[in-house]
Every structure is written in C-alpha cells, then in structure tokens.
PDB file of C-alpha atoms and ligand atoms in Angstrom:
ATOM      1  CA  UNK A 327     -59.336  -9.826  63.806  1.00  0.00           C
ATOM      2  CA  UNK A 328     -59.313 -12.742  66.215  1.00  0.00           C
ATOM      3  CA  UNK A 329     -62.433 -13.520  68.222  1.00  0.00           C
ATOM      4  CA  UNK A 330     -62.425 -11.820  71.603  1.00  0.00           C
ATOM      5  CA  UNK A 331     -63.441 -14.888  73.643  1.00  0.00           C
ATOM      6  CA  UNK A 332     -60.005 -15.926  74.782  1.00  0.00           C
ATOM      7  CA  UNK A 333     -58.633 -12.593  76.043  1.00  0.00           C
ATOM      8  CA  UNK A 334     -61.971 -11.953  77.756  1.00  0.00           C
ATOM      9  CA  UNK A 335     -61.801 -15.261  79.555  1.00  0.00           C
ATOM     10  CA  UNK A 336     -58.295 -14.445  80.686  1.00  0.00           C
ATOM     11  CA  UNK A 337     -59.407 -11.022  81.807  1.00  0.00           C
ATOM     12  CA  UNK A 338     -62.271 -12.624  83.700  1.00  0.00           C
ATOM     13  CA  UNK A 339     -59.877 -14.987  85.431  1.00  0.00           C
ATOM     14  CA  UNK A 340     -57.518 -12.209  86.324  1.00  0.00           C
ATOM     15  CA  UNK A 341     -60.262 -10.144  87.785  1.00  0.00           C
ATOM     16  CA  UNK A 342     -61.460 -13.003  89.958  1.00  0.00           C
ATOM     17  CA  UNK A 343     -57.889 -13.427  91.178  1.00  0.00           C
ATOM     18  CA  UNK A 344     -57.522  -9.728  91.747  1.00  0.00           C
ATOM     19  CA  UNK A 345     -60.852  -9.637  93.575  1.00  0.00           C
ATOM     20  CA  UNK A 346     -59.430 -12.239  95.910  1.00  0.00           C
ATOM     21  CA  UNK A 347     -56.314 -10.091  96.329  1.00  0.00           C
ATOM     22  CA  UNK A 348     -58.438  -7.040  97.016  1.00  0.00           C
ATOM     23  CA  UNK A 349     -60.386  -8.898  99.657  1.00  0.00           C
ATOM     24  CA  UNK A 350     -57.127 -10.022 101.239  1.00  0.00           C
ATOM     25  CA  UNK A 351     -55.854  -6.461 101.234  1.00  0.00           C
ATOM     26  CA  UNK A 352     -59.098  -5.198 102.732  1.00  0.00           C
ATOM     27  CA  UNK A 353     -58.965  -7.819 105.480  1.00  0.00           C
ATOM     28  CA  UNK A 354     -55.380  -6.926 106.272  1.00  0.00           C
ATOM     29  CA  UNK A 355     -56.273  -3.227 106.285  1.00  0.00           C
ATOM     30  CA  UNK A 356     -59.084  -3.942 108.725  1.00  0.00           C
ATOM     31  CA  UNK A 357     -56.767  -5.933 110.986  1.00  0.00           C
ATOM     32  CA  UNK A 358     -54.191  -3.125 110.856  1.00  0.00           C
ATOM     33  CA  UNK A 359     -56.859  -0.598 111.716  1.00  0.00           C
ATOM     34  CA  UNK A 360     -58.048  -2.689 114.650  1.00  0.00           C
ATOM     35  CA  UNK A 361     -54.472  -3.014 115.871  1.00  0.00           C
ATOM     36  CA  UNK A 362     -53.971   0.735 115.535  1.00  0.00           C
ATOM     37  CA  UNK A 363     -57.212   1.525 117.339  1.00  0.00           C
ATOM     38  CA  UNK A 364     -56.321  -0.894 120.097  1.00  0.00           C
ATOM     39  CA  UNK A 365     -52.962   0.831 120.338  1.00  0.00           C
ATOM     40  CA  UNK A 366     -54.518   4.281 120.606  1.00  0.00           C
ATOM     41  CA  UNK A 367     -56.847   2.950 123.277  1.00  0.00           C
ATOM     42  CA  UNK A 368     -53.900   1.588 125.242  1.00  0.00           C
ATOM     43  CA  UNK A 369     -52.030   4.852 125.070  1.00  0.00           C
ATOM     44  CA  UNK A 370     -55.191   6.708 126.099  1.00  0.00           C
ATOM     45  CA  UNK A 371     -55.540   4.427 129.101  1.00  0.00           C
ATOM     46  CA  UNK A 372     -51.895   4.874 130.009  1.00  0.00           C
ATOM     47  CA  UNK A 373     -52.458   8.610 129.936  1.00  0.00           C
ATOM     48  CA  UNK A 374     -54.773   8.112 132.904  1.00  0.00           C
ATOM     49  CA  UNK A 375     -51.848   6.728 134.873  1.00  0.00           C
ATOM     50  CA  UNK A 376     -49.224   9.308 133.936  1.00  0.00           C
ATOM     51  CA  UNK A 377     -48.988  10.776 137.434  1.00  0.00           C
ATOM     52  CA  UNK A 378     -48.511   7.352 138.995  1.00  0.00           C
ATOM     53  CA  UNK A 379     -45.968   6.213 136.443  1.00  0.00           C
ATOM     54  CA  UNK A 380     -43.907   9.375 136.733  1.00  0.00           C
ATOM     55  CA  UNK A 381     -43.835   9.030 140.476  1.00  0.00           C
ATOM     56  CA  UNK A 382     -42.961   5.341 140.403  1.00  0.00           C
ATOM     57  CA  UNK A 383     -39.989   5.985 138.143  1.00  0.00           C
ATOM     58  CA  UNK A 384     -38.847   9.230 139.752  1.00  0.00           C
ATOM     59  CA  UNK A 385     -38.786   7.841 143.241  1.00  0.00           C
ATOM     60  CA  UNK A 386     -36.163   5.120 142.635  1.00  0.00           C
ATOM     61  CA  UNK A 387     -34.180   7.472 140.361  1.00  0.00           C
ATOM     62  CA  UNK A 388     -33.982   9.997 143.186  1.00  0.00           C
ATOM     63  CA  UNK A 389     -32.798   7.271 145.530  1.00  0.00           C
ATOM     64  CA  UNK A 390     -30.152   6.200 143.006  1.00  0.00           C
ATOM     65  CA  UNK A 391     -28.725   9.724 142.914  1.00  0.00           C
ATOM     66  CA  UNK A 392     -28.715  10.055 146.686  1.00  0.00           C
ATOM     67  CA  UNK A 393     -26.925   6.740 147.101  1.00  0.00           C
ATOM     68  CA  UNK A 394     -24.426   7.478 144.345  1.00  0.00           C
ATOM     69  CA  UNK A 395     -23.511  10.769 146.025  1.00  0.00           C
ATOM     70  CA  UNK A 396     -23.149   8.940 149.322  1.00  0.00           C
ATOM     71  CA  UNK A 397     -20.801   6.484 147.602  1.00  0.00           C
ATOM     72  CA  UNK A 398     -18.546   9.323 146.464  1.00  0.00           C
ATOM     73  CA  UNK A 399     -18.409  10.652 149.989  1.00  0.00           C
ATOM     74  CA  UNK A 400     -17.465   7.214 151.410  1.00  0.00           C
ATOM     75  CA  UNK A 401     -14.744   6.895 148.769  1.00  0.00           C
ATOM     76  CA  UNK A 402     -13.388  10.403 149.343  1.00  0.00           C
ATOM     77  CA  UNK A 403     -12.634   9.661 152.973  1.00  0.00           C
ATOM     78  CA  UNK A 404      -8.997   9.403 154.033  1.00  0.00           C
ATOM     79  CA  UNK A 405      -9.720   5.717 154.561  1.00  0.00           C
ATOM     80  CA  UNK A 406     -12.524   4.886 152.123  1.00  0.00           C
ATOM     81  CA  UNK A 407     -15.359   3.004 153.795  1.00  0.00           C
ATOM     82  CA  UNK A 408     -15.760   0.217 151.288  1.00  0.00           C
ATOM     83  CA  UNK A 409     -18.459  -1.617 153.252  1.00  0.00           C
ATOM     84  CA  UNK A 410     -20.627   1.474 153.129  1.00  0.00           C
ATOM     85  CA  UNK A 411     -19.894   1.845 149.428  1.00  0.00           C
ATOM     86  CA  UNK A 412     -20.896  -1.751 148.800  1.00  0.00           C
ATOM     87  CA  UNK A 413     -24.168  -1.289 150.691  1.00  0.00           C
ATOM     88  CA  UNK A 414     -25.012   1.863 148.742  1.00  0.00           C
ATOM     89  CA  UNK A 415     -24.206   0.208 145.443  1.00  0.00           C
ATOM     90  CA  UNK A 416     -26.510  -2.681 146.327  1.00  0.00           C
ATOM     91  CA  UNK A 417     -29.311  -0.197 147.021  1.00  0.00           C
ATOM     92  CA  UNK A 418     -28.564   1.511 143.705  1.00  0.00           C
ATOM     93  CA  UNK A 419     -28.950  -1.821 141.941  1.00  0.00           C
ATOM     94  CA  UNK A 420     -32.260  -2.518 143.713  1.00  0.00           C
ATOM     95  CA  UNK A 421     -33.661   0.894 142.809  1.00  0.00           C
ATOM     96  CA  UNK A 422     -32.446   0.596 139.238  1.00  0.00           C
ATOM     97  CA  UNK A 423     -34.286  -2.695 138.972  1.00  0.00           C
ATOM     98  CA  UNK A 424     -37.407  -1.153 140.469  1.00  0.00           C
ATOM     99  CA  UNK A 425     -37.426   1.674 137.930  1.00  0.00           C
ATOM    100  CA  UNK A 426     -36.867  -0.633 134.989  1.00  0.00           C
ATOM    101  CA  UNK A 427     -39.614  -2.965 136.227  1.00  0.00           C
ATOM    102  CA  UNK A 428     -42.069  -0.045 136.151  1.00  0.00           C
ATOM    103  CA  UNK A 429     -40.969   0.786 132.636  1.00  0.00           C
ATOM    104  CA  UNK A 430     -41.287  -2.842 131.592  1.00  0.00           C
ATOM    105  CA  UNK A 431     -44.904  -2.911 132.845  1.00  0.00           C
ATOM    106  CA  UNK A 432     -45.720   0.334 131.065  1.00  0.00           C
ATOM    107  CA  UNK A 433     -44.158  -0.848 127.839  1.00  0.00           C
ATOM    108  CA  UNK A 434     -46.111  -4.083 127.989  1.00  0.00           C
ATOM    109  CA  UNK A 435     -49.273  -2.014 128.219  1.00  0.00           C
ATOM    110  CA  UNK A 436     -48.236   0.417 125.495  1.00  0.00           C
ATOM    111  CA  UNK A 437     -46.876  -2.095 123.022  1.00  0.00           C
ATOM    112  CA  UNK A 438     -48.598  -2.318 119.696  1.00  0.00           C
ATOM    113  CA  UNK A 439     -49.634  -5.921 119.334  1.00  0.00           C
ATOM    114  CA  UNK A 440     -52.513  -7.702 117.728  1.00  0.00           C
ATOM    115  CA  UNK A 441     -55.396  -8.592 119.962  1.00  0.00           C
ATOM    116  CA  UNK A 442     -54.768 -12.016 121.395  1.00  0.00           C
ATOM    117  CA  UNK A 443     -57.469 -13.897 123.239  1.00  0.00           C
ATOM    118  CA  UNK A 444     -56.290 -16.553 125.647  1.00  0.00           C
ATOM    119  CA  UNK A 445     -57.943 -18.385 128.551  1.00  0.00           C
ATOM    120  CA  UNK A 446     -57.870 -16.040 131.536  1.00  0.00           C
ATOM    121  CA  UNK A 447     -58.954 -15.911 135.135  1.00  0.00           C
ATOM    122  CA  UNK A 448     -60.706 -12.583 135.462  1.00  0.00           C
ATOM    123  CA  UNK A 449     -59.565 -12.336 139.087  1.00  0.00           C
ATOM    124  CA  UNK A 450     -55.929 -12.331 137.932  1.00  0.00           C
ATOM    125  CA  UNK A 451     -56.694  -9.412 135.626  1.00  0.00           C
ATOM    126  CA  UNK A 452     -58.287  -7.557 138.542  1.00  0.00           C
ATOM    127  CA  UNK A 453     -55.245  -8.166 140.754  1.00  0.00           C
ATOM    128  CA  UNK A 454     -52.811  -6.981 138.070  1.00  0.00           C
ATOM    129  CA  UNK A 455     -54.767  -3.776 137.665  1.00  0.00           C
ATOM    130  CA  UNK A 456     -54.913  -3.199 141.395  1.00  0.00           C
ATOM    131  CA  UNK A 457     -51.101  -3.328 141.443  1.00  0.00           C
ATOM    132  CA  UNK A 458     -50.999  -0.681 138.710  1.00  0.00           C
ATOM    133  CA  UNK A 459     -53.466   1.702 140.363  1.00  0.00           C
ATOM    134  CA  UNK A 460     -52.313   1.280 143.965  1.00  0.00           C
ATOM    135  CA  UNK A 461     -50.685   4.682 144.039  1.00  0.00           C
ATOM    136  CA  UNK A 462     -53.698   6.432 142.509  1.00  0.00           C
ATOM    137  CA  UNK A 463     -55.881   4.918 145.209  1.00  0.00           C
ATOM    138  CA  UNK A 464     -53.506   5.944 147.971  1.00  0.00           C
ATOM    139  CA  UNK A 465     -52.943   9.483 146.737  1.00  0.00           C
ATOM    140  CA  UNK A 466     -56.704  10.049 146.468  1.00  0.00           C
ATOM    141  CA  UNK A 467     -57.291   8.450 149.876  1.00  0.00           C
ATOM    142  CA  UNK A 468     -59.549   5.808 148.420  1.00  0.00           C
ATOM    143  CA  UNK A 469     -59.758   2.473 150.152  1.00  0.00           C
ATOM    144  CA  UNK A 470     -60.311  -0.599 148.069  1.00  0.00           C
ATOM    145  CA  UNK A 471     -62.445  -3.577 148.917  1.00  0.00           C
ATOM    146  CA  UNK A 472     -62.332  -6.681 146.766  1.00  0.00           C
ATOM    147  CA  UNK A 473     -64.984  -9.337 146.784  1.00  0.00           C
ATOM    148  CA  UNK A 474     -63.712 -11.805 144.242  1.00  0.00           C
ATOM    149  CA  UNK A 475     -65.486 -15.118 143.937  1.00  0.00           C
ATOM    150  CA  UNK A 476     -62.948 -17.933 144.174  1.00  0.00           C
ATOM    151  CA  UNK A 477     -62.334 -20.553 141.477  1.00  0.00           C
ATOM    152  CA  UNK A 478     -64.105 -18.755 138.644  1.00  0.00           C
ATOM    153  CA  UNK A 479     -64.269 -20.497 135.287  1.00  0.00           C
ATOM    154  CA  UNK A 480     -61.899 -19.096 132.687  1.00  0.00           C
ATOM    155  CA  UNK A 481     -62.924 -16.645 130.027  1.00  0.00           C
ATOM    156  CA  UNK A 482     -61.370 -16.161 126.619  1.00  0.00           C
ATOM    157  CA  UNK A 483     -59.908 -12.690 126.550  1.00  0.00           C
ATOM    158  CA  UNK A 484     -57.117 -10.291 125.686  1.00  0.00           C
ATOM    159  CA  UNK A 485     -55.308  -9.651 128.961  1.00  0.00           C
ATOM    160  CA  UNK A 486     -54.176  -6.113 128.190  1.00  0.00           C
ATOM    161  CA  UNK A 487     -57.560  -5.050 126.827  1.00  0.00           C
ATOM    162  CA  UNK A 488     -59.378  -6.319 129.893  1.00  0.00           C
ATOM    163  CA  UNK A 489     -56.811  -4.559 132.075  1.00  0.00           C
ATOM    164  CA  UNK A 490     -57.659  -1.378 130.186  1.00  0.00           C
ATOM    165  CA  UNK A 491     -61.350  -1.788 130.972  1.00  0.00           C
ATOM    166  CA  UNK A 492     -60.595  -2.198 134.658  1.00  0.00           C
ATOM    167  CA  UNK A 493     -58.128   0.707 134.739  1.00  0.00           C
ATOM    168  CA  UNK A 494     -60.680   3.040 133.160  1.00  0.00           C
ATOM    169  CA  UNK A 495     -63.495   1.986 135.482  1.00  0.00           C
ATOM    170  CA  UNK A 496     -61.298   2.254 138.570  1.00  0.00           C
ATOM    171  CA  UNK A 497     -59.925   5.678 137.565  1.00  0.00           C
ATOM    172  CA  UNK A 498     -63.455   6.949 136.901  1.00  0.00           C
ATOM    173  CA  UNK A 499     -64.532   5.664 140.303  1.00  0.00           C
ATOM    174  CA  UNK A 500     -61.615   7.415 141.998  1.00  0.00           C
ATOM    175  CA  UNK A 501     -62.358  10.650 140.134  1.00  0.00           C
ATOM    176  CA  UNK A 502     -66.065  10.434 141.006  1.00  0.00           C
ATOM    177  CA  UNK A 503     -65.154  10.421 144.705  1.00  0.00           C
ATOM    178  CA  UNK A 504     -62.702  13.294 144.557  1.00  0.00           C
ATOM    179  CA  UNK A 505     -65.265  15.783 145.886  1.00  0.00           C
ATOM    180  CA  UNK A 506     -66.399  13.476 148.674  1.00  0.00           C
ATOM    181  CA  UNK A 507     -65.214  14.748 152.050  1.00  0.00           C
ATOM    182  CA  UNK A 508     -67.941  13.725 154.476  1.00  0.00           C
ATOM    183  CA  UNK A 509     -67.746   9.949 154.131  1.00  0.00           C
ATOM    184  CA  UNK A 510     -65.310   7.149 153.495  1.00  0.00           C
ATOM    185  CA  UNK A 511     -64.062   7.012 149.907  1.00  0.00           C
ATOM    186  CA  UNK A 512     -64.456   3.367 149.114  1.00  0.00           C
ATOM    187  CA  UNK A 513     -64.209   1.494 145.866  1.00  0.00           C
ATOM    188  CA  UNK A 514     -65.496  -2.064 145.662  1.00  0.00           C
ATOM    189  CA  UNK A 515     -64.504  -4.501 142.952  1.00  0.00           C
ATOM    190  CA  UNK A 516     -66.591  -7.640 142.737  1.00  0.00           C
ATOM    191  CA  UNK A 517     -66.482 -10.689 140.537  1.00  0.00           C
ATOM    192  CA  UNK A 518     -68.918 -13.570 140.430  1.00  0.00           C
ATOM    193  CA  UNK A 519     -70.654 -16.003 138.220  1.00  0.00           C
ATOM    194  CA  UNK A 520     -74.230 -15.154 137.310  1.00  0.00           C
ATOM    195  CA  UNK A 521     -77.223 -17.432 136.834  1.00  0.00           C
ATOM    196  CA  UNK A 522     -76.395 -18.027 133.187  1.00  0.00           C
ATOM    197  CA  UNK A 523     -73.006 -19.029 131.820  1.00  0.00           C
ATOM    198  CA  UNK A 524     -71.504 -15.617 132.302  1.00  0.00           C
ATOM    199  CA  UNK A 525     -69.055 -13.874 134.572  1.00  0.00           C
ATOM    200  CA  UNK A 526     -69.872 -10.576 136.116  1.00  0.00           C
ATOM    201  CA  UNK A 527     -67.347  -7.971 137.181  1.00  0.00           C
ATOM    202  CA  UNK A 528     -68.398  -4.745 138.836  1.00  0.00           C
ATOM    203  CA  UNK A 529     -66.787  -1.569 140.118  1.00  0.00           C
ATOM    204  CA  UNK A 530     -68.787   0.360 142.704  1.00  0.00           C
ATOM    205  CA  UNK A 531     -67.915   3.811 143.982  1.00  0.00           C
ATOM    206  CA  UNK A 532     -69.526   6.112 146.505  1.00  0.00           C
ATOM    207  CA  UNK A 533     -68.997   9.207 144.404  1.00  0.00           C
ATOM    208  CA  UNK A 534     -71.157  11.878 142.816  1.00  0.00           C
ATOM    209  CA  UNK A 535     -73.346   9.351 140.995  1.00  0.00           C
ATOM    210  CA  UNK A 536     -74.894   9.704 137.579  1.00  0.00           C
ATOM    211  CA  UNK A 537     -77.752  11.898 136.428  1.00  0.00           C
ATOM    212  CA  UNK A 538     -80.526   9.935 134.663  1.00  0.00           C
ATOM    213  CA  UNK A 539     -80.240  11.954 131.485  1.00  0.00           C
ATOM    214  CA  UNK A 540     -76.516  11.179 131.234  1.00  0.00           C
ATOM    215  CA  UNK A 541     -76.774   7.417 131.795  1.00  0.00           C
ATOM    216  CA  UNK A 542     -76.537   6.422 128.123  1.00  0.00           C
ATOM    217  CA  UNK A 543     -74.457   9.335 126.869  1.00  0.00           C
ATOM    218  CA  UNK A 544     -71.629   8.369 129.207  1.00  0.00           C
ATOM    219  CA  UNK A 545     -70.587   5.691 126.771  1.00  0.00           C
ATOM    220  CA  UNK A 546     -70.389   8.042 123.790  1.00  0.00           C
ATOM    221  CA  UNK A 547     -66.919   8.934 122.564  1.00  0.00           C
ATOM    222  CA  UNK A 548     -65.841  12.390 123.756  1.00  0.00           C
ATOM    223  CA  UNK A 549     -68.648  12.679 126.315  1.00  0.00           C
ATOM    224  CA  UNK A 550     -67.074  14.095 129.440  1.00  0.00           C
ATOM    225  CA  UNK A 551     -68.117  16.267 132.341  1.00  0.00           C
ATOM    226  CA  UNK A 552     -64.533  16.757 133.524  1.00  0.00           C
ATOM    227  CA  UNK A 553     -62.586  19.948 132.800  1.00  0.00           C
ATOM    228  CA  UNK A 554     -59.609  17.988 131.491  1.00  0.00           C
ATOM    229  CA  UNK A 555     -61.423  14.792 130.573  1.00  0.00           C
ATOM    230  CA  UNK A 556     -61.123  13.208 127.165  1.00  0.00           C
ATOM    231  CA  UNK A 557     -64.355  11.248 127.293  1.00  0.00           C
ATOM    232  CA  UNK A 558     -62.831   8.194 125.655  1.00  0.00           C
ATOM    233  CA  UNK A 559     -62.604   5.857 128.631  1.00  0.00           C
ATOM    234  CA  UNK A 560     -66.087   4.384 128.712  1.00  0.00           C
ATOM    235  CA  UNK A 561     -66.391   4.276 124.961  1.00  0.00           C
ATOM    236  CA  UNK A 562     -63.178   2.235 124.827  1.00  0.00           C
ATOM    237  CA  UNK A 563     -64.425   0.018 127.671  1.00  0.00           C
ATOM    238  CA  UNK A 564     -67.693  -0.694 125.943  1.00  0.00           C
ATOM    239  CA  UNK A 565     -66.105  -1.599 122.619  1.00  0.00           C
ATOM    240  CA  UNK A 566     -63.610  -3.903 124.338  1.00  0.00           C
ATOM    241  CA  UNK A 567     -66.299  -5.641 126.393  1.00  0.00           C
ATOM    242  CA  UNK A 568     -68.514  -6.070 123.342  1.00  0.00           C
ATOM    243  CA  UNK A 569     -65.509  -7.354 121.412  1.00  0.00           C
ATOM    244  CA  UNK A 570     -65.401 -10.079 124.057  1.00  0.00           C
ATOM    245  CA  UNK A 571     -69.063 -10.962 123.607  1.00  0.00           C
ATOM    246  CA  UNK A 572     -70.113  -9.190 126.797  1.00  0.00           C
ATOM    247  CA  UNK A 573     -72.094  -6.131 127.896  1.00  0.00           C
ATOM    248  CA  UNK A 574     -71.091  -3.087 129.912  1.00  0.00           C
ATOM    249  CA  UNK A 575     -73.718  -1.138 131.806  1.00  0.00           C
ATOM    250  CA  UNK A 576     -74.111   1.334 134.625  1.00  0.00           C
ATOM    251  CA  UNK A 577     -76.603   1.601 137.460  1.00  0.00           C
ATOM    252  CA  UNK A 578     -77.114   3.898 140.400  1.00  0.00           C
ATOM    253  CA  UNK A 579     -76.463   2.617 143.914  1.00  0.00           C
ATOM    254  CA  UNK A 580     -78.950   2.495 146.802  1.00  0.00           C
ATOM    255  CA  UNK A 581     -76.683   4.971 148.513  1.00  0.00           C
ATOM    256  CA  UNK A 582     -74.461   7.511 146.765  1.00  0.00           C
ATOM    257  CA  UNK A 583     -72.333   6.651 143.772  1.00  0.00           C
ATOM    258  CA  UNK A 584     -72.526   4.410 140.758  1.00  0.00           C
ATOM    259  CA  UNK A 585     -71.815   0.830 139.769  1.00  0.00           C
ATOM    260  CA  UNK A 586     -70.353  -0.110 136.419  1.00  0.00           C
ATOM    261  CA  UNK A 587     -70.598  -3.735 135.568  1.00  0.00           C
ATOM    262  CA  UNK A 588     -69.708  -5.959 132.680  1.00  0.00           C
ATOM    263  CA  UNK A 589     -70.405  -9.524 131.728  1.00  0.00           C
ATOM    264  CA  UNK A 590     -68.148 -11.930 129.884  1.00  0.00           C
ATOM    265  CA  UNK A 591     -69.137 -15.271 128.431  1.00  0.00           C
ATOM    266  CA  UNK A 592     -67.543 -18.325 130.018  1.00  0.00           C
ATOM    267  CA  UNK A 593     -65.567 -20.452 127.601  1.00  0.00           C
ATOM    268  CA  UNK A 594     -66.413 -24.078 127.016  1.00  0.00           C
ATOM    269  CA  UNK A 595     -63.061 -25.417 128.178  1.00  0.00           C
ATOM    270  CA  UNK A 596     -63.783 -23.844 131.567  1.00  0.00           C
ATOM    271  CA  UNK A 597     -61.548 -25.039 134.385  1.00  0.00           C
TER     272      UNK A 597
HETATM  273  N1  LIG B1159     -67.932   6.337 138.375  1.00  0.00           N
HETATM  274  C1  LIG B1159     -68.532   7.406 137.833  1.00  0.00           C
HETATM  275  N2  LIG B1159     -69.356   8.182 138.574  1.00  0.00           N
HETATM  276  C2  LIG B1159     -69.968   9.259 138.030  1.00  0.00           C
HETATM  277  N3  LIG B1159     -69.817   9.643 136.742  1.00  0.00           N
HETATM  278  C3  LIG B1159     -69.020   8.908 135.961  1.00  0.00           C
HETATM  279  C4  LIG B1159     -68.339   7.758 136.450  1.00  0.00           C
HETATM  280  N4  LIG B1159     -67.633   7.231 135.426  1.00  0.00           N
HETATM  281  C5  LIG B1159     -67.851   8.013 134.367  1.00  0.00           C
HETATM  282  N5  LIG B1159     -68.670   9.037 134.677  1.00  0.00           N
HETATM  283  C6  LIG B1159     -69.141  10.086 133.763  1.00  0.00           C
HETATM  284  O1  LIG B1159     -68.926   9.648 132.439  1.00  0.00           O
HETATM  285  C7  LIG B1159     -68.123  10.585 131.728  1.00  0.00           C
HETATM  286  C8  LIG B1159     -67.298   9.866 130.693  1.00  0.00           C
HETATM  287  O2  LIG B1159     -66.325   9.026 131.286  1.00  0.00           O
HETATM  288  P1  LIG B1159     -65.076   8.587 130.431  1.00  0.00           P
HETATM  289  O3  LIG B1159     -65.544   8.056 129.132  1.00  0.00           O
HETATM  290  O4  LIG B1159     -64.217   7.703 131.258  1.00  0.00           O
HETATM  291  O5  LIG B1159     -64.317   9.945 130.119  1.00  0.00           O
HETATM  292  P2  LIG B1159     -63.560  10.956 131.115  1.00  0.00           P
HETATM  293  O6  LIG B1159     -63.233  10.169 132.357  1.00  0.00           O
HETATM  294  O7  LIG B1159     -62.361  11.374 130.350  1.00  0.00           O
HETATM  295  O8  LIG B1159     -64.513  12.077 131.371  1.00  0.00           O
HETATM  296  C9  LIG B1159     -67.331  11.277 132.819  1.00  0.00           C
HETATM  297  O9  LIG B1159     -66.900  12.556 132.424  1.00  0.00           O
HETATM  298  C10 LIG B1159     -68.355  11.373 133.939  1.00  0.00           C
HETATM  299  O10 LIG B1159     -69.246  12.427 133.731  1.00  0.00           O
HETATM  300 MG1  LIG B1160     -62.441   8.205 132.381  1.00  0.00          MG
END
C-alpha cells in the first residue's frame, strides 16, 4: 500500500478550491435573493398604483377607439373628408404614444434589475414620484405642497428603490387622509440638509395620525390597520433606507396627522 500523504494533500487542495467555489455560489445566491426581494418590493409598490395605471392607459385607449370610429365615418362619406381623417389619425398617434409612455414607466419600475447606486439629486426622485402619483392625489382631493431645498448635495442611491420609498410614504399619507372631511387634505414633501452631513426627506400628512402603541409596529412586515392593506409598505421603505445607510422614522405632528422622515448620507463627491 502506498502512503496516504499524496492523495490527502490533493484532497485538501481540492477542498480548499471547492470551499472557494461554495463561497462564490453562496455570494451569488445572496445577490440573486436580494434581486428577487427587490423585485417583489417593486411589484408590491406598483400594486399601490394599479388604479392610476389602469386609468392612465385606459383613457388614451378609449380616445384611440373614438377617433378610429370617427375616421371610418369621415371615409364613408360620399366625398371622404381626408383632412378630418388626417387630424383624427394624428390624435390616434398622440394617444398611442401616451399609452405606451405609461407602460414604459411602469415597466421601468417593475423590471427585475440588480440594485444600482448612482449619484442622485433627491429632489429629482421626489419630482419623478410626484408625476407618478399625480392622479392618486387628484382623485383623493389631496393637495400637494413641496418645500424642496435647492442645490442639495448628491447622494449615492438606487433611483427606483428611492422612488419606491417615496411612493409608499405618499400613498400612506393619502390613505391616512381619506376619512378627513372637515379640513384641507394636504400633503407636504420637504427636503433639506441637516446639521450633519445628511439629507432629510419628509412626508407630512394631516390624516388620522398614529397611536403611540403602534409607532414601532408600523414598520413590521404585515402590520396593517387597513381592511385591504398588505402591511409591506413601511417594512420595504425601512429596509431600502437602511440599505442606503439612512434611517426612517415617524413622529406625530403638532396638529393632526403624521410625519415620516428619512435621512440619507451625503456622498463625498458631493456637487
Ligand atoms: N401616514 C400615516 N398615517 C397614519 N397611519 C399610517 C400612515 N402610514 C402608515 N400608517 C399605518 O401603518 C400601517 C402599515 O403601513 P404599510 O406598511 O404601508 O402597510 P399598508 O399601507 O398596506 O397598511 C398602516 O396600515 C397604518 O396603520
Ligand atoms: Mg402602505
């Protein structure tokens, strides 16, 4: 029998190599899981906007049908009115573009991509979200006030994830004011730089407010007080904000309602 040293050494080498492989696999699995979770979170957030999205697509589609029918009528005339046909077709093209633009925005939000942190102006993120939730605000008769500090330093962040945070906070604010009938329904979004090297973004509503005993539970997954709520919004928000090195917290207002606010660290290459 040959001495066992050599095969053992080989086995030892192989196992070190395979340990490295295992670690690589584990790291990839973790990245995949993070991507999947981020994807679920995006879809969950989109779910909040279903009513708006449906409306924004249905409206131009309805207009397309109306104009197409009008076209047929212009063409069926004894002397077809081609100018009218041309005008209607141009409107059809415009509405078609509008509908596909909505779908493009939704797909960008729903797409499964790895988290990508780039230098961002938080005010741009706020403005993009406001465009997405405009209809929700209008249909719930909520007026929006923005107090965005100008020329903020950039932060390093994932644009879509930070949009998700804002969408969730804004939708919660709107929902919290649904029962308000005796005062103005106003939502205020503020951004500013705080005393330290951090940015602060807050969403203030004048809604039902938050009971003391709920203040920390709000951020738990599946905690909801809404009949058809999922209770994932704030839990997603908190994990995204913390993934950006920031903190998300809630406080009561002097008057009615609540304020949710998060911080984000300013990057060194600040503008
Ligand atoms: N702006 C707010 N005002 C009052 N309560 C709020 C507000 N935002 C969140 N909440 C409370 O926190 C709970 C959890 O919110 P969230 O995680 O977004 O889930 P969901 O909106 O599906 O209930 C809500 O059900 C509600 O009770
Ligand atoms: Mg919510």
